[in-house]
Coordinates of C-alpha atoms in Angstrom, one line a residue:
Chain A
M4 CA 0.0 0.0 0.0
N5 CA 1.5 3.3 -1.0
R6 CA 0.9 6.6 0.8
R7 CA -1.8 7.7 -1.6
E8 CA -3.7 4.5 -1.1
F9 CA -3.2 4.8 2.6
L10 CA -4.6 8.3 2.7
L11 CA -7.5 7.2 0.6
S12 CA -8.2 4.2 2.8
S13 CA -7.7 6.4 5.9
A14 CA -10.3 8.8 4.6
C15 CA -12.7 5.9 4.1
A16 CA -12.0 4.6 7.6
C17 CA -12.5 8.1 9.1
L18 CA -15.8 8.3 7.3
A19 CA -16.8 5.0 8.7
T20 CA -15.7 6.2 12.1
A21 CA -17.6 9.4 11.7
T22 CA -20.7 7.5 10.4
A23 CA -20.6 5.1 13.3
R24 CA -20.4 8.0 15.7
I25 CA -23.4 9.8 14.3
D26 CA -25.3 7.3 16.4
P27 CA -26.0 9.2 19.6
L28 CA -23.7 6.9 21.5
F29 CA -20.8 7.9 19.3
A30 CA -21.8 11.4 18.3
E31 CA -19.6 13.3 20.8
D32 CA -16.6 13.1 18.6
A33 CA -18.0 13.5 15.1
P34 CA -16.1 16.2 13.3
A35 CA -17.0 19.8 14.3
P36 CA -16.2 23.2 12.8
A37 CA -12.5 23.6 13.7
R38 CA -12.8 27.4 13.9
L39 CA -15.1 27.2 16.8
Y40 CA -13.3 24.5 18.7
R41 CA -12.1 25.6 22.1
C42 CA -8.5 24.6 21.3
G43 CA -8.4 27.8 19.3
T44 CA -8.7 29.7 22.6
P45 CA -5.5 31.2 23.9
P46 CA -4.1 29.3 26.9
P47 CA -5.8 30.6 30.0
T48 CA -2.7 30.3 32.1
P49 CA -0.6 32.0 33.1
S50 CA -1.2 34.7 30.5
A51 CA -4.9 35.1 31.2
K52 CA -4.2 35.4 34.9
I53 CA -1.6 38.0 34.3
Q54 CA -4.0 39.9 32.0
A55 CA -6.8 39.8 34.5
N56 CA -4.5 41.2 37.2
R57 CA -3.3 43.9 34.8
V58 CA -6.9 44.8 34.2
I59 CA -7.6 45.1 37.9
N60 CA -4.5 47.1 38.5
A61 CA -5.3 49.5 35.6
L62 CA -8.9 49.9 36.9
R63 CA -7.6 50.9 40.4
A64 CA -4.9 53.2 38.9
H65 CA -7.6 55.0 37.0
R66 CA -9.9 55.0 40.0
M67 CA -12.5 53.2 37.8
N68 CA -15.3 51.6 39.8
F69 CA -18.3 49.9 38.4
R70 CA -21.0 51.1 40.7
G71 CA -24.7 50.8 40.2
K72 CA -26.9 48.2 38.8
T73 CA -26.2 46.1 35.7
V74 CA -29.1 44.0 34.3
V75 CA -28.0 40.6 33.0
P76 CA -30.6 39.3 30.5
I77 CA -30.7 35.5 30.6
R78 CA -31.6 33.3 27.7
F79 CA -32.4 29.8 29.0
H80 CA -32.0 26.9 26.6
I81 CA -33.6 23.9 28.2
I82 CA -32.4 20.8 26.4
H83 CA -34.3 17.6 27.2
D84 CA -34.4 14.0 26.2
R85 CA -38.0 13.1 25.5
G86 CA -39.1 15.2 28.4
K87 CA -36.3 14.3 30.8
G88 CA -34.7 17.5 32.0
K89 CA -37.6 19.6 30.8
L90 CA -37.5 22.1 33.7
P91 CA -40.8 23.7 34.7
D92 CA -41.2 27.4 34.6
R93 CA -41.4 27.5 38.4
Q94 CA -37.9 26.1 38.9
I95 CA -36.4 28.5 36.4
K96 CA -38.0 31.4 38.3
D97 CA -36.8 30.1 41.7
Q98 CA -33.2 29.7 40.3
V99 CA -33.2 33.3 39.0
A100 CA -34.6 34.5 42.3
L101 CA -31.7 32.8 44.1
L102 CA -29.2 34.3 41.8
N103 CA -30.6 37.8 42.5
T104 CA -30.4 37.2 46.2
V105 CA -26.8 36.1 46.1
Y106 CA -25.5 38.6 43.5
T107 CA -27.3 41.7 44.8
P108 CA -24.0 43.0 46.4
T109 CA -22.3 43.0 43.0
G110 CA -25.0 45.2 41.4
L111 CA -25.9 42.4 39.0
E112 CA -29.6 41.8 38.5
F113 CA -30.6 38.8 36.5
K114 CA -33.7 38.9 34.3
T115 CA -35.0 36.0 32.2
I116 CA -35.8 37.3 28.7
D117 CA -36.3 34.0 26.8
V118 CA -36.7 30.3 27.5
D119 CA -36.6 27.8 24.7
Y120 CA -37.1 24.0 24.9
I121 CA -35.1 21.7 22.7
Q122 CA -35.4 18.0 22.3
N123 CA -32.0 16.6 21.5
S124 CA -30.6 13.5 23.2
V125 CA -27.0 14.0 22.0
W126 CA -26.8 17.6 23.2
F127 CA -28.5 16.5 26.4
R128 CA -25.7 14.2 27.3
H129 CA -22.8 16.1 25.7
E130 CA -19.3 16.0 27.1
Y131 CA -17.2 19.1 27.9
G132 CA -15.1 20.1 24.9
A133 CA -16.8 17.7 22.5
P134 CA -18.0 18.8 19.1
S135 CA -21.6 18.4 20.3
E136 CA -21.0 21.2 22.8
V137 CA -19.9 23.5 20.0
R138 CA -22.8 22.5 17.8
M139 CA -25.3 23.0 20.7
K140 CA -24.0 26.5 21.5
T141 CA -23.6 27.5 17.9
A142 CA -27.2 26.5 17.1
L143 CA -28.8 28.0 20.3
G144 CA -26.6 30.8 21.7
K145 CA -27.7 34.3 21.0
D146 CA -26.2 37.7 21.6
T147 CA -23.6 36.5 24.0
E148 CA -22.1 40.0 24.5
R149 CA -25.3 41.3 25.9
C150 CA -26.9 38.2 27.5
L151 CA -26.1 35.3 29.7
N152 CA -26.9 32.1 27.8
I153 CA -27.7 29.2 30.1
Y154 CA -27.9 25.7 28.8
T155 CA -29.5 23.0 31.0
C156 CA -28.9 19.4 30.2
E157 CA -27.3 16.3 31.8
P158 CA -23.6 16.8 30.9
G159 CA -21.3 13.7 30.9
G160 CA -18.1 13.1 32.8
G161 CA -19.5 13.6 36.2
L162 CA -20.2 17.3 35.7
L163 CA -22.7 19.4 37.5
G164 CA -21.9 22.4 35.3
Y165 CA -19.2 24.4 33.6
A166 CA -18.8 28.0 32.3
T167 CA -16.7 30.2 30.2
F168 CA -14.6 33.0 31.6
P169 CA -15.3 36.7 30.6
W170 CA -11.8 37.0 29.0
W171 CA -12.7 34.2 26.5
L172 CA -15.7 36.2 25.2
K173 CA -13.7 38.3 22.7
D174 CA -12.1 35.3 21.0
D175 CA -14.9 32.7 21.4
P176 CA -18.2 34.6 21.6
Q177 CA -20.2 31.6 20.2
L178 CA -19.1 29.4 23.2
D179 CA -19.9 32.0 25.9
G180 CA -22.3 30.9 28.6
V181 CA -23.0 28.5 31.4
V182 CA -24.0 24.8 31.2
L183 CA -25.9 23.4 34.1
H184 CA -27.2 20.0 35.1
H185 CA -31.0 20.2 35.1
A186 CA -31.1 18.4 38.5
S187 CA -29.1 21.2 40.1
F188 CA -32.1 23.6 40.0
P189 CA -33.9 24.3 43.2
N190 CA -37.3 23.0 44.2
S191 CA -37.6 20.0 41.9
P192 CA -41.0 18.4 42.1
T193 CA -39.4 15.0 41.9
P194 CA -36.2 13.7 43.6
W195 CA -33.3 13.2 41.3
E196 CA -32.6 9.6 40.4
Q197 CA -29.2 9.6 42.2
Q198 CA -29.5 9.6 45.9
P199 CA -28.1 11.2 48.0
W200 CA -28.0 14.3 45.8
P201 CA -26.8 17.3 47.8
F202 CA -26.7 19.6 44.7
D203 CA -30.4 20.5 44.3
L204 CA -30.6 23.9 45.9
G205 CA -29.4 25.9 42.9
M206 CA -25.9 26.6 44.0
T207 CA -24.3 25.1 40.9
A208 CA -25.7 28.1 38.9
V209 CA -24.4 30.5 41.6
H210 CA -20.9 28.8 41.3
E211 CA -20.8 28.6 37.5
I212 CA -22.0 32.2 37.1
G213 CA -19.1 33.1 39.5
H214 CA -16.8 31.7 36.8
W215 CA -18.7 33.5 34.1
C216 CA -18.0 36.7 36.1
G217 CA -14.3 35.9 36.4
L218 CA -13.9 34.0 39.7
Y219 CA -11.7 30.9 40.1
H220 CA -12.2 28.0 42.5
T221 CA -11.1 28.7 46.1
F222 CA -8.7 25.8 45.7
Q223 CA -7.1 27.1 42.5
A224 CA -3.4 26.4 42.6
G225 CA -3.8 24.6 45.9
C226 CA -1.6 26.0 48.7
E227 CA 0.6 27.9 46.3
A228 CA 0.4 31.7 45.9
P229 CA -1.4 33.5 44.4
G230 CA -4.1 30.8 44.8
D231 CA -7.3 32.1 43.4
D232 CA -6.0 35.7 43.0
I233 CA -8.3 36.8 45.9
E234 CA -6.6 37.9 49.0
D235 CA -9.5 37.4 51.4
T236 CA -10.2 33.7 50.6
A237 CA -8.0 31.2 52.4
F238 CA -5.7 29.0 50.6
E239 CA -7.1 25.5 50.2
A240 CA -5.2 22.3 49.1
G241 CA -8.1 20.8 47.1
P242 CA -11.8 20.9 46.7
A243 CA -14.0 20.2 49.7
A244 CA -16.6 17.5 49.7
G245 CA -19.7 17.5 51.9
C246 CA -19.5 20.3 54.5
P247 CA -16.3 19.9 56.6
I248 CA -16.6 23.2 58.4
D249 CA -14.7 22.3 61.5
Q250 CA -11.6 21.0 59.8
P251 CA -8.2 22.7 60.2
S252 CA -6.7 24.4 57.2
S253 CA -5.4 22.0 54.5
C254 CA -2.5 24.3 53.8
P255 CA 0.6 24.7 56.0
G256 CA 1.0 28.2 57.4
E257 CA -2.6 29.2 56.6
T258 CA -4.3 30.4 59.8
R259 CA -7.7 30.8 58.3
S260 CA -9.9 27.7 58.0
N261 CA -10.7 26.1 54.6
P262 CA -13.3 28.2 52.7
V263 CA -15.8 25.4 52.5
E264 CA -18.8 27.8 52.8
N265 CA -17.7 29.8 49.8
Y266 CA -19.7 29.5 46.7
M267 CA -16.6 28.8 44.7
D268 CA -15.6 25.6 46.5
Y269 CA -17.1 22.2 45.8
S270 CA -19.1 21.7 49.0
D271 CA -22.7 20.5 49.1
D272 CA -25.2 23.1 48.2
A273 CA -26.5 23.5 51.7
C274 CA -23.0 24.3 52.9
M275 CA -22.5 27.2 50.4
K276 CA -23.2 30.5 52.0
H277 CA -21.1 33.5 50.8
F278 CA -18.7 35.3 48.6
T279 CA -16.0 37.3 50.2
P280 CA -15.9 41.1 49.7
M281 CA -12.9 40.9 47.4
Q282 CA -14.7 38.2 45.3
L283 CA -17.6 40.6 45.0
Q284 CA -15.2 43.4 43.9
R285 CA -13.6 41.1 41.3
V286 CA -17.0 40.2 39.9
R287 CA -17.8 43.9 39.5
D288 CA -14.4 44.5 37.8
M289 CA -14.4 41.6 35.5
V290 CA -18.0 42.0 34.3
G291 CA -17.5 45.8 34.0
Y292 CA -14.4 45.4 31.9
Y293 CA -14.9 42.3 29.8
R294 CA -18.7 42.2 29.7
F295 CA -19.1 45.9 29.3
K296 CA -21.8 45.6 26.7
L297 CA -24.2 44.4 29.4
N298 CA -24.4 47.9 30.7
P299 CA -25.1 50.7 28.2
Q300 CA -23.5 53.2 30.4
T301 CA -20.2 51.2 30.7
A302 CA -20.3 50.5 27.0
R303 CA -20.1 54.3 26.3
S304 CA -17.4 55.0 28.9
S305 CA -14.5 56.8 27.3
Q306 CA -12.5 56.2 30.5
L307 CA -12.9 52.4 30.0
E308 CA -11.9 52.8 26.4
Q309 CA -8.7 54.5 27.5
I310 CA -7.9 51.8 30.0
R311 CA -8.6 49.1 27.3
E312 CA -6.2 50.9 24.9
S313 CA -3.5 51.1 27.6
I314 CA -3.7 47.4 28.3
E315 CA -4.4 45.8 25.0
Chain B
M1 CA 2.9 -2.2 7.2
I2 CA 2.7 0.9 9.4
Y3 CA -0.1 2.3 7.3
R4 CA -2.0 -1.0 7.6
L5 CA -1.7 -0.8 11.4
V6 CA -3.0 2.7 11.5
L7 CA -5.8 1.7 9.2
F8 CA -6.6 -1.2 11.4
A9 CA -6.8 1.1 14.4
L10 CA -9.2 3.4 12.6
C11 CA -11.4 0.5 11.4
A12 CA -11.4 -1.0 14.9
A13 CA -12.7 2.3 16.3
S14 CA -15.3 2.6 13.6
L15 CA -16.7 -0.9 14.2
G16 CA -17.3 -0.8 17.9
G17 CA -15.8 -0.4 21.4
T18 CA -16.0 2.5 23.8
P19 CA -16.4 5.8 22.1
A20 CA -13.2 7.8 22.5
L21 CA -13.1 11.4 23.6
A22 CA -10.4 13.5 22.2
F23 CA -7.4 14.1 24.5
K24 CA -8.8 11.7 27.2
N25 CA -7.7 8.2 27.8
I26 CA -7.5 6.9 31.3
E27 CA -6.1 3.6 30.0
G28 CA -3.0 5.4 28.9
C29 CA -1.8 5.1 32.5
D30 CA -2.1 1.3 32.1
L31 CA 0.2 1.5 29.1
V32 CA 2.9 3.3 31.1
A33 CA 2.6 0.7 33.9
F34 CA 2.8 -2.2 31.5
A35 CA 5.9 -0.8 29.8
A36 CA 8.1 -1.6 32.8
P37 CA 10.1 -4.9 32.8
S38 CA 8.2 -6.0 36.0
S39 CA 4.9 -5.3 34.3
P40 CA 1.9 -7.4 35.5
V41 CA 0.7 -7.5 31.9
P42 CA 3.8 -8.0 29.7
I43 CA 3.3 -6.6 26.2
P44 CA 5.6 -8.1 23.5
E45 CA 8.2 -5.8 22.0
E46 CA 6.8 -6.1 18.5
R47 CA 3.5 -4.7 19.6
W48 CA 5.3 -1.7 21.2
Q49 CA 7.2 -1.2 18.0
A50 CA 4.0 -1.3 15.9
Y51 CA 2.4 1.2 18.3
R52 CA 5.4 3.4 18.1
D53 CA 5.5 3.2 14.3
A54 CA 1.7 3.9 14.1
A55 CA 2.1 7.0 16.4
K56 CA 5.0 8.3 14.3
A57 CA 3.0 7.8 11.1
L58 CA 0.0 9.6 12.5
L59 CA 2.1 12.5 13.8
G60 CA 3.8 12.8 10.4
D61 CA 0.5 13.1 8.6
A62 CA 0.1 16.9 8.2
S63 CA -3.4 16.6 6.9
Q64 CA -4.9 15.8 10.2
D65 CA -6.3 18.5 12.6
V66 CA -5.2 18.2 16.2
R67 CA -8.5 16.7 17.4
S68 CA -8.6 14.0 14.7
L69 CA -4.9 13.3 15.5
A70 CA -5.7 12.9 19.2
L71 CA -8.5 10.5 18.4
A72 CA -6.3 8.4 16.2
L73 CA -3.6 8.2 18.8
I74 CA -6.2 7.1 21.4
D75 CA -7.3 4.4 18.9
A76 CA -3.7 3.2 18.5
Q77 CA -3.3 3.1 22.3
A78 CA -6.6 1.1 22.6
N79 CA -5.3 -1.2 19.8
L80 CA -2.1 -1.9 21.7
L81 CA -4.0 -2.9 24.9
A82 CA -6.8 -4.8 23.1
P83 CA -5.3 -8.3 23.1
D84 CA -4.9 -8.1 26.9
K85 CA -8.0 -6.2 27.8
E86 CA -10.0 -9.2 28.9
S87 CA -7.1 -11.1 30.5
Q88 CA -7.2 -12.0 34.2
A89 CA -3.9 -10.3 34.8
Y90 CA -5.3 -7.0 33.5
Q91 CA -8.4 -7.3 35.6
D92 CA -6.4 -8.2 38.6
Y93 CA -4.2 -5.2 38.0
L94 CA -7.2 -2.9 37.8
G95 CA -8.7 -4.2 41.0
G96 CA -5.4 -4.3 42.9
D97 CA -3.4 -1.8 44.8
S98 CA -0.7 -1.4 42.2
C99 CA -3.1 0.2 39.7
R100 CA -2.5 4.0 39.8
S101 CA -3.6 7.0 37.8
L102 CA -1.8 10.3 37.1
T103 CA -3.4 13.1 39.1
K104 CA -1.0 15.8 38.2
L105 CA 1.7 16.1 35.5
N106 CA 5.2 17.3 36.4
N107 CA 5.7 20.0 33.8
A108 CA 9.5 19.8 34.0
A109 CA 9.5 16.1 33.5
I110 CA 7.2 16.3 30.5
E111 CA 9.5 18.9 28.9
T112 CA 12.5 16.7 29.5
L113 CA 10.8 13.7 28.0
L114 CA 9.6 15.7 25.0
G115 CA 13.2 16.8 24.5
E116 CA 14.2 13.2 24.4
V117 CA 11.5 12.4 21.9
S118 CA 12.5 15.3 19.7
Q119 CA 15.9 13.6 19.0
S120 CA 14.2 10.8 17.0
L121 CA 11.3 12.6 15.5
S122 CA 11.0 14.8 12.4
G123 CA 10.4 18.5 13.0
E124 CA 6.9 18.3 11.5
A125 CA 5.9 15.3 13.7
M126 CA 7.4 17.0 16.8
T127 CA 5.3 20.1 16.1
A128 CA 2.2 17.9 15.8
L129 CA 3.1 16.1 19.1
R130 CA 3.5 19.4 20.9
Q131 CA 0.2 20.6 19.5
V132 CA -1.6 17.5 20.7
V133 CA 0.0 17.7 24.2
D134 CA -0.7 21.4 24.5
A135 CA -4.3 21.0 23.4
A136 CA -4.9 18.2 25.9
L137 CA -3.4 20.2 28.7
R138 CA -5.3 23.4 27.7
Q139 CA -8.6 21.6 27.6
M140 CA -7.9 19.9 31.0
D141 CA -6.9 23.3 32.5
N142 CA -10.0 25.0 31.2
L143 CA -12.2 22.2 32.5
D144 CA -10.6 22.2 35.9
R145 CA -10.9 26.0 36.3
S146 CA -14.4 26.4 35.1
A147 CA -16.4 23.3 36.2
R148 CA -18.1 21.9 39.2
F149 CA -18.0 18.1 39.5
R150 CA -20.4 15.9 41.3
S151 CA -17.6 14.4 43.5
V152 CA -13.9 14.7 44.1
Q153 CA -13.7 11.2 42.5
D154 CA -15.3 12.5 39.3
R155 CA -12.8 15.3 39.2
T156 CA -9.9 13.0 39.8
L157 CA -11.0 10.7 36.9
A158 CA -11.5 13.6 34.5
L159 CA -8.1 15.1 35.1
A160 CA -6.4 11.7 35.1
S161 CA -7.9 10.9 31.8
Y162 CA -6.1 13.9 30.2
N163 CA -2.8 13.2 32.0
C164 CA -2.8 9.5 31.1
F165 CA -3.4 10.3 27.4
V166 CA -0.4 12.7 27.5
A167 CA 1.8 10.2 29.2
A168 CA 1.0 7.4 26.9
T169 CA 1.4 9.5 23.8
I170 CA 4.9 10.6 24.9
L171 CA 5.8 7.1 26.0
A172 CA 5.0 5.8 22.5
L173 CA 7.7 7.8 21.0
L174 CA 10.6 7.1 23.4
P175 CA 13.3 4.5 22.6
P176 CA 12.5 1.0 24.0
E177 CA 15.2 1.2 26.7
K178 CA 13.9 4.6 28.0
R179 CA 10.3 3.4 27.8
A180 CA 11.0 0.4 29.9
S181 CA 12.8 2.5 32.6
L182 CA 9.9 4.8 33.2
T183 CA 7.1 4.5 35.8
L184 CA 4.0 6.6 36.2
A185 CA 5.7 8.6 38.9
D186 CA 8.2 9.8 36.4
F187 CA 5.4 11.7 34.7
G188 CA 3.9 13.3 37.8
D189 CA 1.8 12.7 40.9
T190 CA -0.2 9.5 41.1
A191 CA -3.1 8.1 43.1
P192 CA -4.7 4.7 43.4
C193 CA -7.1 3.8 40.6
K194 CA -9.9 3.4 43.1
D195 CA -9.6 7.2 43.9
A196 CA -10.5 7.8 40.3
G197 CA -13.4 5.3 40.4
R198 CA -11.5 2.6 38.5
T199 CA -11.8 -0.9 39.7
G200 CA -11.7 -4.4 38.1

């Protein structure tokens, strides 16, 4: 077999592979538009961290503060598999109410502007980073610079949810948004099939929107500085499980206890109770800078434009 | 011969088996463990050679995008393990205490090993290898930073799947004597397979 024959045969074999994977069981890795694939995203570390820190430093140097209210319009995309995961309106309202309670100190106000229901068994069980994620978001996502797109489904790989960071928006607007497990919404009329299930109070949305607003996990980088880039969250060696509030710090030299009640840890929903003041400030800064089109006033700010020019 | 092996891997993937996800292969850690002389599941040298040749051929094929390349490499890794997959020795390994997964890669060690690989790989293939490794690490990092998992075990398994793919891909391209001298710990931090939800 010469190289030409090999390539021809390989193409046929690839076609066979792709065809086999069009079956929902195999569809996760069918080819996707390369342009939109997240691999095209610039590496998030360490350059993104440095960039985010430069943004914060520049905002402080210019005495730029994002005060006042910013309305965040939400477009919900409820993906279901023959009715499974079809969230009722009541649960969506309860979830948004919870978000507004938690995020009030940041000035963010969430408002549902659209809810669409999509029957698609492949998207319902998509895996993070797979072509089906790209297809789903490309088909459903709308106006990502001015809205928060929330996709509910049953993501694979043991995920409750995942999000995009605000500094990814410029390069990958199509992928922007938050993906949530449908069983993470509060006040479900029926218990989730996996028991115990300590993730049904709506805190996954709070956590993932924290990422969407530029927050890292409290255990980011473990015990090594700068951790999660937030000075008033304690260093934490790894994610918490359950609600271990009385444990000593997991990091040597850390006098504060593990931040297990912080929304950006992995504790059970019932354990999650707060953001720190500096996390709230970072949310204001990151949303104000990277998601400036959410707020018409910020979008017109010449001062912000100057800061942007000085950084980028 | 090499082309036929690659073709076989692609065909095998198309006809059945577990659907592969690009950049993720938890069984890559088994390959590293089985490369040692004291391996609980000895793999004949000719199969290693065929795997190495297949990986080199795939990396040298400039027509493939990084995702397709990663999938083809995972198929080749699965093909290498396939004859032993159902063996009692493999099942015992998975259920025993010696089974381990890579929880964290040692960046310096990875760079050193990539440097060794570069001595026997064409520039084009080396570029492709770096692209695949970088893409796997980037996707893993993005996931780890932005996701909430149902359990610590789910997180461990997800991250180990990327790490094991990277380790097995690099291992494939090292000379036989170097390959046989490595353990999982040479690639980074490890944890028992049961911590990642892997049992026999």
